[in-house]
Amino acid sequence: MVPAWAGALAGLVTGGAALGVAQLVAALTGQETFPVVAVGDAAVDLSPAPVKEFAISAFGENDKTVLVGGVLVVLAGIAAVIGVLALRRLAYGFAGLVLFAAVGVLAVLTRPDAGLLDVLPTLVGVAAGAWTLSWLVRRAAPAVPGAGTPAPAALTPENDVLTPENDVERPAVMRAGDDLRAFDRRRLLTGAAGGVVVAGAAAVLGRQLGGRQAVDAARVGVALPRPATPAKPIPAGADLHINGLSSFITKNRDFYRVDTALIVPQVNPNDWKLRIHGLVDRPVELTYQELLGRPLTEADVTLTCVSNEVGGEYVGNARWLGVRMADVLREAGLQSGADMLLSTSADGFTCGTPVDVIMDGRDALFAVAMNGEALPLEHGFPVRQVVPGLYGYVSATKWVVDLKVTRFDQDEAYWTPRGWAAKGPIKTQSRIDVPRQGASLKAGRTTIAGVAWAQHTGVDAVEVRVDRGEWRQAKLAEVPGPDTWRQWSIDWDAAAGSHTIEVRATDAAGRTQTDQQAPPAPDGATGWHTITVQVG
Ligand SMILES: Nc1nc2c(c(=O)[nH]1)N[C@H]1C(S)=C(S)[C@@H](COP(=O)(O)O)O[C@H]1N2
Ligand SMILES: [Mo]
């Protein structure tokens, strides 16, 4: 018999060849819709909200990696089965591949603005897979002379065993259709190795030819103009420089990332346009150069995600550079009754932002830069929105390409039908960064420190209490304005034992964080961040 691993191997190499060639064709035809990603995207969109929430809460920012990994594992399993079937009868294997192609094509076609050209990578990839499969099957199991006649006695299963006397490698015998075929391990392995090399080369070539390089190069070439309105200087006392405390400015590479994109959209700034239409007197279309040519505003703004748990990591503070959204909208002429800006990203994500928030004078930006460099690709290059005071899902559209001025009672953004509130003002929060939850400390004087935020209102007080004792006022760091988080610290004489530390912030309007615990859905988590530490 041909062992199952041989079939599985042939199937895996077939799958690899199909994906590699698909990637190459996708690159050559200038597309970003790679079949695996399309299948993953379709899975994301088709899965019910609770499944998605589970994925986000279980895997956090890695949910996409887990999903793509999951799709690949499933594909590998199917490919292995196809290989095993093909070694029984090639037609079975082909039937499996056709099914495979059908799923890929359907997934691609469900993507927003997919065209017929988008199915080409899948079709050519599957064709390459079919060719590889039949080639490998022929290598693995060449027809032996005497096909169709009963197996020679020497090769019957009963005596086809390795004994000291006949411990020579002999071909096993199988039935493939009516052909009698022998299993040739060496030819299968060399064929498989060749297939892996070719598939890998196609994939690498595909990546290189694909958009990423061109967009990376364009990004590096961006010359950022000076801001017409620079940010207020960051006060020297904004950063308390305490070990383990989040720095006042979050470095780009440390900045959290949350989005629905399985692969980072590759938007070439030379092709980028922002279309503003809907309830406006004069629809506007802006190119990247036109945007950079306008007066730019610089602002330090803390971004956070509605799915951030109390004490969570989905918050960061950066210096943004961009065009004030209000200026552009005023030029377009907002019509009365318009209360929502429905923004759409290059990959079809949508986001609904209240018009009054954008127009009230805060630094709501079409941002082009983050901490002094053009936006990193994963943070929305070439242009994203940044709006102080609103959770990212209702404000911070990355890779933004379209802005429809509309009404909340007429349009719905991506997350709204999935169980999240249509409007998402950020709730005041505070977080303990040091000591860490579960830390072991030496008895004696120690520092408790963290960050607190109440965007566009500002943090006026942070209080800390240990073991449910008296609330004590923490020392507050300086801030340039109300739109960033604020560092805080307090000294503590730690006595031996186990201790609970709690924190709460009060905003500049005098509102203290509620102790009522709420989960992130539908409009943001509440409760006091609480940690326990051991002092010995
Ligand atoms: N195109 C697009 N923009 C998006 C999202 C998305 O899924 N797609 N997610 C939003 C959410 S939920 C958040 S919290 C912020 C996160 O921005 P960051 O990844 O730069 O930190 O981006 C927002 N902008
Ligand atoms: Mo978010």
Coordinates of C-alpha atoms and ligand atoms in Angstrom, one line a residue:
M1 CA 0.0 0.0 0.0
V2 CA 1.0 3.6 -0.5
P3 CA 1.2 4.9 3.0
A4 CA -1.1 7.7 4.0
W5 CA 1.7 10.1 4.7
A6 CA 2.7 10.0 1.1
G7 CA -0.7 11.1 0.0
A8 CA -0.8 13.8 2.7
L9 CA 2.6 15.0 1.6
A10 CA 1.6 15.2 -2.0
G11 CA -1.6 17.1 -0.9
L12 CA 0.4 19.6 1.2
V13 CA 2.8 20.3 -1.6
T14 CA -0.1 20.7 -4.0
G15 CA -1.7 23.2 -1.6
G16 CA 1.6 25.1 -1.3
A17 CA 2.0 25.2 -5.0
A18 CA -1.6 26.5 -5.4
L19 CA -1.1 29.2 -2.8
G20 CA 2.3 30.2 -4.1
V21 CA 1.1 30.6 -7.6
A22 CA -2.0 32.4 -6.5
Q23 CA 0.1 34.9 -4.6
L24 CA 2.3 35.4 -7.7
V25 CA -0.8 35.9 -10.0
A26 CA -2.3 38.3 -7.4
A27 CA 0.8 40.3 -7.5
L28 CA 1.1 40.3 -11.3
T29 CA -2.5 41.4 -11.7
G30 CA -2.0 44.1 -9.1
Q31 CA -4.5 42.8 -6.6
E32 CA -4.5 42.5 -2.8
T33 CA -7.2 39.9 -2.6
F34 CA -5.2 36.9 -1.7
P35 CA -7.5 33.8 -1.5
V36 CA -6.5 32.8 2.0
V37 CA -7.1 36.3 3.3
A38 CA -10.4 36.4 1.4
V39 CA -11.5 33.2 3.0
G40 CA -10.5 34.6 6.4
D41 CA -12.2 37.9 5.7
A42 CA -15.4 36.1 4.7
A43 CA -15.2 34.0 7.9
V44 CA -14.8 37.2 9.9
D45 CA -17.9 38.8 8.3
L46 CA -20.0 35.7 8.4
S47 CA -19.3 34.7 12.0
P48 CA -21.9 36.0 14.5
A49 CA -21.0 38.8 16.8
P50 CA -20.4 36.6 19.9
V51 CA -17.9 34.5 18.0
K52 CA -16.0 37.6 17.0
E53 CA -16.1 39.0 20.5
F54 CA -14.8 35.7 21.8
A55 CA -12.0 35.8 19.3
I56 CA -11.1 39.4 20.3
S57 CA -11.3 38.7 24.0
A58 CA -9.4 35.4 23.7
F59 CA -6.7 36.4 21.3
G60 CA -6.8 40.2 21.6
E61 CA -4.6 41.9 19.0
N62 CA -3.5 38.5 17.8
D63 CA -7.0 37.5 16.7
K64 CA -6.0 38.0 13.0
T65 CA -2.9 35.9 13.2
V66 CA -4.9 33.2 14.9
L67 CA -7.6 33.4 12.2
V68 CA -5.2 33.3 9.3
G69 CA -3.3 30.5 11.1
G70 CA -6.6 28.7 11.6
V71 CA -7.6 29.1 7.9
L72 CA -4.1 27.8 6.9
V73 CA -4.4 24.8 9.3
V74 CA -7.9 23.9 7.8
L75 CA -6.6 24.4 4.3
A76 CA -3.6 22.1 5.1
G77 CA -6.0 19.5 6.5
I78 CA -8.1 19.6 3.4
A79 CA -5.0 19.5 1.1
A80 CA -3.7 16.4 2.9
V81 CA -7.1 14.7 2.4
I82 CA -7.1 15.7 -1.2
G83 CA -3.6 14.1 -1.6
V84 CA -4.6 10.9 0.1
L85 CA -7.7 10.7 -2.2
A86 CA -5.6 11.5 -5.2
L87 CA -3.3 8.5 -4.6
R88 CA -6.4 6.2 -4.6
R89 CA -7.8 7.8 -7.7
L90 CA -6.6 11.0 -9.3
A91 CA -10.2 12.0 -10.1
Y92 CA -11.1 12.1 -6.4
G93 CA -8.2 14.5 -5.8
F94 CA -9.3 16.7 -8.7
A95 CA -12.8 16.7 -7.4
G96 CA -11.5 17.9 -4.0
L97 CA -9.5 20.7 -5.8
V98 CA -12.6 21.9 -7.6
L99 CA -14.4 22.1 -4.3
F100 CA -11.5 24.0 -3.0
A101 CA -11.6 26.5 -5.9
A102 CA -15.3 27.0 -5.4
V103 CA -14.9 28.0 -1.8
G104 CA -12.0 30.3 -2.7
V105 CA -13.9 32.0 -5.6
L106 CA -17.0 32.5 -3.5
A107 CA -15.0 34.0 -0.6
V108 CA -13.2 36.4 -3.0
L109 CA -16.5 37.4 -4.6
T110 CA -18.1 38.3 -1.3
R111 CA -15.4 40.9 -0.7
P112 CA -16.5 44.5 -1.1
D113 CA -15.9 45.7 -4.7
A114 CA -14.5 42.4 -5.9
G115 CA -14.3 42.1 -9.7
L116 CA -14.0 39.1 -11.9
L117 CA -10.3 39.6 -12.2
D118 CA -10.1 39.0 -8.5
V119 CA -10.9 35.3 -8.9
L120 CA -7.9 34.8 -11.3
P121 CA -5.3 34.1 -8.6
T122 CA -7.6 31.4 -7.1
L123 CA -8.3 29.8 -10.5
V124 CA -4.7 29.8 -11.7
G125 CA -3.5 28.7 -8.3
V126 CA -5.9 25.7 -8.3
A127 CA -4.9 24.8 -11.8
A128 CA -1.2 24.9 -10.8
G129 CA -2.3 22.7 -7.8
A130 CA -4.0 20.2 -10.1
W131 CA -0.9 20.0 -12.3
T132 CA 1.3 19.5 -9.3
L133 CA -1.0 16.9 -7.9
S134 CA -1.1 14.7 -11.0
W135 CA 2.7 15.1 -11.4
L136 CA 3.4 14.0 -7.8
V137 CA 0.9 11.1 -8.0
R138 CA 2.7 9.9 -11.2
R139 CA 6.1 10.2 -9.5
A140 CA 4.9 8.5 -6.3
A141 CA 3.1 5.7 -8.0
P142 CA 4.4 5.0 -11.4
A143 CA 2.5 2.3 -13.3
V144 CA 4.4 -1.0 -13.0
P145 CA 4.8 -3.4 -15.8
G146 CA 2.1 -6.0 -15.7
A147 CA -0.6 -3.5 -14.7
G148 CA -4.0 -5.1 -14.5
T149 CA -2.7 -8.5 -13.6
P150 CA -2.8 -9.8 -10.0
A151 CA 0.0 -8.9 -7.8
P152 CA 3.0 -11.1 -8.0
A153 CA 3.3 -13.6 -5.2
A154 CA 6.4 -12.0 -3.8
L155 CA 4.5 -8.8 -3.2
T156 CA 1.4 -10.0 -1.5
P157 CA 0.6 -8.2 1.7
E158 CA 1.2 -11.4 3.8
N159 CA 4.9 -11.6 3.0
D160 CA 5.5 -8.0 2.3
V161 CA 7.2 -7.5 5.6
L162 CA 10.7 -6.6 6.5
T163 CA 12.4 -9.6 7.8
P164 CA 16.1 -10.0 8.2
E165 CA 16.1 -12.1 5.0
N166 CA 14.2 -9.7 2.8
D167 CA 15.1 -6.4 4.4
V168 CA 15.5 -4.8 1.0
E169 CA 13.4 -1.9 0.1
R170 CA 10.8 -3.0 -2.3
P171 CA 7.9 -1.1 -3.8
A172 CA 4.6 -1.6 -2.1
V173 CA 1.8 -2.3 -4.4
M174 CA -1.5 -0.5 -4.7
R175 CA -4.5 -0.3 -6.9
A176 CA -5.0 3.0 -8.6
G177 CA -8.0 2.7 -10.7
D178 CA -7.4 -0.5 -12.5
D179 CA -3.7 0.1 -12.7
L180 CA -1.4 -1.7 -10.6
R181 CA 1.0 0.8 -9.2
A182 CA 4.1 0.7 -7.1
F183 CA 4.9 3.2 -4.5
D184 CA 8.2 5.0 -5.2
R185 CA 9.2 6.8 -2.1
R186 CA 12.3 8.4 -3.4
R187 CA 10.7 9.9 -6.5
L188 CA 7.8 11.2 -4.3
L189 CA 10.2 12.9 -1.9
T190 CA 12.4 14.5 -4.6
G191 CA 9.2 15.6 -6.4
A192 CA 7.8 17.1 -3.2
A193 CA 11.0 18.9 -2.4
G194 CA 11.0 20.4 -5.9
G195 CA 7.4 21.4 -5.5
V196 CA 8.1 23.1 -2.2
V197 CA 11.0 25.1 -3.8
V198 CA 8.9 26.2 -6.7
A199 CA 5.9 27.1 -4.5
G200 CA 8.1 29.1 -2.1
A201 CA 9.8 30.9 -5.0
A202 CA 6.5 31.8 -6.5
A203 CA 5.2 33.1 -3.1
V204 CA 8.4 35.2 -2.5
L205 CA 8.4 36.6 -5.9
G206 CA 4.7 37.4 -5.5
R207 CA 5.3 39.3 -2.3
Q208 CA 8.1 41.3 -3.8
L209 CA 6.1 42.2 -6.9
G210 CA 3.1 42.9 -4.7
G211 CA 2.1 46.3 -3.4
R212 CA 4.0 46.2 -0.1
Q213 CA 7.3 47.3 -1.6
A214 CA 5.9 50.1 -3.7
V215 CA 3.9 51.5 -0.8
D216 CA 6.8 51.2 1.6
A217 CA 9.0 53.1 -0.8
A218 CA 6.3 55.8 -1.3
R219 CA 6.0 56.1 2.5
V220 CA 9.7 56.5 3.0
G221 CA 9.6 59.2 0.2
V222 CA 7.0 61.3 1.9
A223 CA 8.3 64.8 2.9
L224 CA 6.2 66.0 5.8
P225 CA 5.5 69.7 5.8
R226 CA 5.9 71.8 8.9
P227 CA 2.7 72.3 10.9
A228 CA 1.0 75.7 10.5
T229 CA -0.3 75.1 14.0
P230 CA 2.4 73.2 16.1
A231 CA 1.4 71.3 19.1
K232 CA 1.8 72.9 22.5
P233 CA 5.3 71.9 23.8
I234 CA 5.1 68.9 26.1
P235 CA 5.8 70.2 29.6
A236 CA 9.0 68.8 31.1
G237 CA 7.0 67.4 33.9
A238 CA 4.7 65.3 31.6
D239 CA 6.9 62.3 32.0
L240 CA 7.7 61.1 35.6
H241 CA 10.3 58.7 34.3
I242 CA 9.3 55.9 36.6
N243 CA 10.5 52.4 35.7
G244 CA 7.6 50.4 34.3
L245 CA 5.3 53.4 33.9
S246 CA 4.0 54.0 30.3
S247 CA 6.0 56.8 28.7
F248 CA 4.0 59.9 28.0
I249 CA 4.4 59.4 24.2
T250 CA 3.9 55.9 23.0
K251 CA 6.5 54.9 20.4
N252 CA 4.9 53.9 17.0
R253 CA 6.2 50.3 17.3
D254 CA 4.7 50.0 20.8
F255 CA 1.4 51.5 19.8
Y256 CA -1.5 49.0 20.1
R257 CA -3.2 48.0 16.9
V258 CA -6.9 47.1 16.5
D259 CA -8.6 46.6 13.2
T260 CA -10.5 44.1 11.1
A261 CA -7.9 44.0 8.3
L262 CA -6.3 40.6 7.9
I263 CA -3.5 42.0 5.8
V264 CA -2.6 45.6 6.1
P265 CA -4.2 47.5 3.3
Q266 CA -1.6 48.8 0.8
V267 CA -2.7 52.2 -0.2
N268 CA -0.3 54.1 -2.5
P269 CA -0.4 57.8 -1.7
N270 CA -0.1 58.6 -5.4
D271 CA -3.4 56.9 -6.0
W272 CA -5.1 58.0 -2.8
K273 CA -8.2 60.2 -2.9
L274 CA -10.6 61.3 -0.2
R275 CA -14.1 61.8 -1.5
I276 CA -16.4 63.9 0.7
H277 CA -20.1 63.7 -0.4
G278 CA -23.6 63.3 0.9
L279 CA -25.3 66.1 2.7
V280 CA -22.9 68.8 1.5
D281 CA -23.3 71.7 -0.8
R282 CA -20.1 71.1 -2.7
P283 CA -18.7 67.6 -2.8
V284 CA -14.9 67.5 -2.3
E285 CA -12.2 65.3 -3.7
L286 CA -8.7 65.6 -2.2
T287 CA -5.5 64.0 -3.3
Y288 CA -2.6 63.3 -0.9
Q289 CA -0.6 66.2 -2.3
E290 CA -3.6 68.5 -1.9
L291 CA -4.0 67.4 1.7
L292 CA -0.3 67.9 2.4
G293 CA -0.5 71.4 0.8
R294 CA -3.2 72.5 3.3
P295 CA -2.3 74.1 6.7
L296 CA -1.4 71.3 9.0
T297 CA -2.2 71.0 12.7
E298 CA -0.2 69.0 15.2
A299 CA -1.8 67.6 18.3
D300 CA -1.0 65.1 21.1
V301 CA -4.0 62.8 21.4
T302 CA -4.5 59.6 23.4
L303 CA -6.3 56.9 21.4
T304 CA -8.1 54.1 23.0
C305 CA -10.3 51.1 22.0
V306 CA -13.8 50.4 23.2
S307 CA -12.8 46.8 23.6
N308 CA -10.1 47.8 26.1
E309 CA -10.8 46.1 29.5
V310 CA -10.3 48.1 32.7
G311 CA -6.5 48.0 33.1
G312 CA -6.0 46.9 29.5
E313 CA -3.4 47.7 26.9
Y314 CA -5.4 49.1 24.1
V315 CA -4.5 52.7 24.7
G316 CA -1.6 54.8 23.5
N317 CA -0.6 58.5 23.2
A318 CA 1.0 59.9 20.1
R319 CA 1.7 63.2 18.4
W320 CA -0.4 63.4 15.2
L321 CA 0.0 65.8 12.3
G322 CA -2.9 66.4 9.9
V323 CA -5.6 68.6 8.4
R324 CA -8.4 69.7 10.6
M325 CA -11.5 67.8 9.5
A326 CA -13.7 70.8 10.4
D327 CA -11.9 73.0 7.9
V328 CA -12.5 70.6 5.0
L329 CA -16.1 70.0 6.0
R330 CA -16.8 73.7 6.3
E331 CA -15.5 74.1 2.7
A332 CA -17.8 71.3 1.6
G333 CA -20.7 73.0 3.3
L334 CA -22.6 70.8 5.8
Q335 CA -26.3 70.7 5.2
S336 CA -28.8 71.0 8.0
G337 CA -29.9 67.7 9.5
A338 CA -26.5 66.1 8.9
D339 CA -25.4 64.5 12.2
M340 CA -23.1 61.7 11.1
L341 CA -19.9 61.3 9.1
L342 CA -19.7 57.8 7.7
S343 CA -16.1 57.2 6.9
T344 CA -15.0 54.2 4.8
S345 CA -11.5 52.7 4.6
A346 CA -9.8 51.3 1.6
D347 CA -10.7 47.8 2.8
G348 CA -14.4 48.5 3.4
F349 CA -14.5 49.1 7.1
T350 CA -17.0 51.8 8.1
C351 CA -17.2 54.2 11.0
G352 CA -19.8 56.7 12.1
T353 CA -18.7 59.9 13.9
P354 CA -21.0 62.6 15.3
V355 CA -20.7 65.8 13.2
D356 CA -21.0 68.0 16.3
V357 CA -18.0 66.5 17.9
I358 CA -15.9 67.1 14.8
M359 CA -17.1 70.7 14.4
D360 CA -16.8 71.8 18.1
G361 CA -13.2 73.1 17.8
R362 CA -11.2 70.1 19.0
D363 CA -8.3 68.7 17.1
A364 CA -10.2 66.2 14.9
L365 CA -7.7 65.4 12.1
F366 CA -7.2 63.7 8.8
A367 CA -3.8 62.6 10.1
V368 CA -0.8 61.9 7.9
A369 CA 1.9 61.5 10.5
M370 CA 2.4 59.9 13.9
N371 CA 5.2 60.9 16.2
G372 CA 7.1 62.7 13.5
E373 CA 7.0 60.1 10.7
A374 CA 4.4 59.3 8.0
L375 CA 1.8 57.0 9.4
P376 CA 3.0 53.4 9.7
L377 CA 1.2 51.2 7.3
E378 CA -0.6 49.4 10.1
H379 CA -1.7 52.6 11.6
G380 CA -3.5 53.8 8.5
F381 CA -1.0 55.1 5.9
P382 CA -1.5 57.3 4.0
V383 CA -4.3 59.0 5.9
R384 CA -6.4 58.2 9.0
Q385 CA -8.8 60.0 11.2
V386 CA -8.0 61.0 14.8
V387 CA -10.7 62.5 17.0
P388 CA -9.9 63.3 20.7
G389 CA -12.6 61.9 23.0
L390 CA -14.1 59.1 20.9
Y391 CA -13.3 55.5 20.9
G392 CA -11.4 54.3 17.8
Y393 CA -14.3 52.3 16.3
V394 CA -16.4 55.5 15.9
S395 CA -13.7 57.9 15.0
A396 CA -10.2 56.7 14.0
T397 CA -10.7 55.2 10.5
K398 CA -7.4 54.1 9.1
W399 CA -6.7 54.1 5.3
V400 CA -9.7 56.4 5.0
V401 CA -10.8 57.0 1.5
D402 CA -14.5 58.1 1.6
L403 CA -16.5 60.4 3.9
K404 CA -20.3 60.4 3.5
V405 CA -22.1 63.2 5.4
T406 CA -25.3 61.6 6.5
R407 CA -27.6 60.9 9.4
F408 CA -27.5 58.3 12.2
D409 CA -31.1 57.4 11.4
Q410 CA -30.2 56.7 7.8
D411 CA -26.8 54.9 8.0
E412 CA -25.1 52.3 10.1
A413 CA -21.3 51.8 10.6
Y414 CA -19.5 48.4 10.7
W415 CA -19.8 47.7 14.5
T416 CA -23.3 48.9 15.1
P417 CA -25.2 45.9 13.8
R418 CA -22.6 43.8 15.6
G419 CA -23.7 44.9 19.0
W420 CA -21.7 48.0 19.7
A421 CA -23.2 51.4 20.4
A422 CA -23.6 53.8 17.5
K423 CA -21.9 56.5 19.5
G424 CA -18.8 55.9 21.6
P425 CA -17.6 58.8 23.8
I426 CA -14.5 57.6 25.8
K427 CA -15.2 56.8 29.4
T428 CA -12.8 58.2 32.0
Q429 CA -10.3 55.5 33.1
S430 CA -7.2 55.1 35.1
R431 CA -4.7 52.3 35.1
I432 CA -2.0 51.1 37.5
D433 CA 1.3 50.4 35.6
V434 CA 3.6 49.8 38.6
P435 CA 3.6 47.6 40.5
R436 CA 2.3 44.9 38.1
Q437 CA -0.6 42.8 39.0
G438 CA 0.7 39.8 41.1
A439 CA 4.1 41.4 41.8
S440 CA 6.2 40.5 44.8
L441 CA 7.6 43.5 46.5
K442 CA 10.0 44.1 49.4
A443 CA 8.5 45.7 52.4
G444 CA 9.1 49.5 52.8
R445 CA 8.6 52.6 50.7
T446 CA 7.6 51.9 47.1
T447 CA 6.0 53.8 44.3
I448 CA 2.6 53.2 42.7
A449 CA 2.2 54.8 39.3
G450 CA 0.1 54.8 36.2
V451 CA -1.9 56.7 33.7
A452 CA -5.4 58.1 33.6
W453 CA -7.4 59.6 30.8
A454 CA -10.6 61.7 30.2
Q455 CA -10.0 62.9 26.6
H456 CA -11.1 66.4 25.8
T457 CA -12.2 67.0 29.4
G458 CA -8.9 66.3 31.1
V459 CA -8.0 64.5 34.3
D460 CA -8.2 66.6 37.5
A461 CA -7.5 64.1 40.2
V462 CA -6.4 60.5 40.7
E463 CA -6.9 58.7 44.0
V464 CA -5.4 55.5 45.2
R465 CA -6.4 53.3 48.1
V466 CA -4.9 50.2 49.5
D467 CA -6.9 47.4 51.1
R468 CA -10.0 49.5 50.9
G469 CA -8.6 52.1 53.2
E470 CA -8.8 55.8 52.8
W471 CA -8.5 57.3 49.3
R472 CA -5.3 59.2 48.9
Q473 CA -4.5 61.8 46.3
A474 CA -1.9 60.8 43.8
K475 CA 0.6 63.3 42.4
L476 CA -0.3 64.3 38.9
A477 CA 2.2 64.8 36.1
E478 CA 1.8 67.9 33.9
V479 CA -0.1 67.6 30.6
P480 CA -0.1 69.8 27.4
G481 CA -3.9 69.7 27.2
P482 CA -7.0 67.8 27.9
D483 CA -6.7 65.3 25.1
T484 CA -3.8 63.2 26.4
W485 CA -3.5 60.7 29.2
R486 CA -1.9 61.9 32.4
Q487 CA 0.7 60.1 34.4
W488 CA 0.2 59.9 38.2
S489 CA 2.2 58.5 41.1
I490 CA 2.0 58.0 44.8
D491 CA 4.3 56.7 47.5
W492 CA 3.3 53.8 49.6
D493 CA 4.8 52.3 52.8
A494 CA 4.3 48.6 52.0
A495 CA 4.0 46.3 55.0
A496 CA 4.4 42.5 54.7
G497 CA 1.4 40.6 53.4
S498 CA -1.0 40.5 50.5
H499 CA -2.5 43.9 49.4
T500 CA -5.1 45.2 47.1
I501 CA -4.5 48.5 45.3
E502 CA -7.3 50.4 43.6
V503 CA -7.3 53.6 41.5
R504 CA -9.9 56.0 40.3
A505 CA -9.8 59.2 38.4
T506 CA -11.9 62.4 38.4
D507 CA -12.3 64.4 35.2
A508 CA -12.1 68.2 35.0
A509 CA -15.9 68.4 35.1
G510 CA -15.7 66.8 38.6
R511 CA -17.0 63.4 37.6
T512 CA -15.4 60.5 39.3
Q513 CA -15.1 57.1 37.6
T514 CA -17.9 54.8 38.6
D515 CA -17.0 51.6 40.6
Q516 CA -19.8 49.8 38.7
Q517 CA -18.1 47.1 36.7
A518 CA -19.2 46.9 33.0
P519 CA -17.7 44.8 30.2
P520 CA -16.4 46.5 27.0
A521 CA -19.6 45.8 25.0
P522 CA -21.6 47.8 24.0
D523 CA -20.0 51.1 24.8
G524 CA -16.8 50.7 26.9
A525 CA -15.7 49.0 30.1
T526 CA -16.1 50.7 33.5
G527 CA -14.9 49.9 37.1
W528 CA -11.8 50.7 39.0
H529 CA -8.5 49.0 38.0
T530 CA -7.6 46.8 40.9
I531 CA -4.4 44.8 41.5
T532 CA -3.1 42.6 44.2
V533 CA 0.6 42.4 45.2
Q534 CA 2.6 40.4 47.7
V535 CA 4.9 42.2 50.1
G536 CA 7.5 40.1 51.8
Ligands
LIG1 N1 -9.9 50.9 8.5 C1 -10.0 50.6 9.8 N2 -9.8 51.6 10.7 C2 -10.0 51.4 12.0 C3 -10.4 50.1 12.5 C4 -10.6 49.1 11.5 O1 -11.0 48.0 11.9 N3 -10.4 49.4 10.2 N4 -10.5 49.9 13.8 C5 -10.7 51.1 14.7 C6 -10.5 50.8 16.1 S1 -11.7 49.8 16.8 C7 -9.5 51.4 16.8 S2 -9.5 51.2 18.5 C8 -8.5 52.2 16.2 C9 -7.1 51.6 16.6 O2 -6.1 52.4 15.9 P1 -4.6 51.8 15.9 O3 -4.7 50.4 15.4 O4 -3.8 52.8 15.1 O5 -4.2 51.8 17.4 O6 -8.6 52.1 14.8 C10 -9.8 52.3 14.3 N5 -9.7 52.4 12.9
MO2 MO -11.4 49.9 18.9

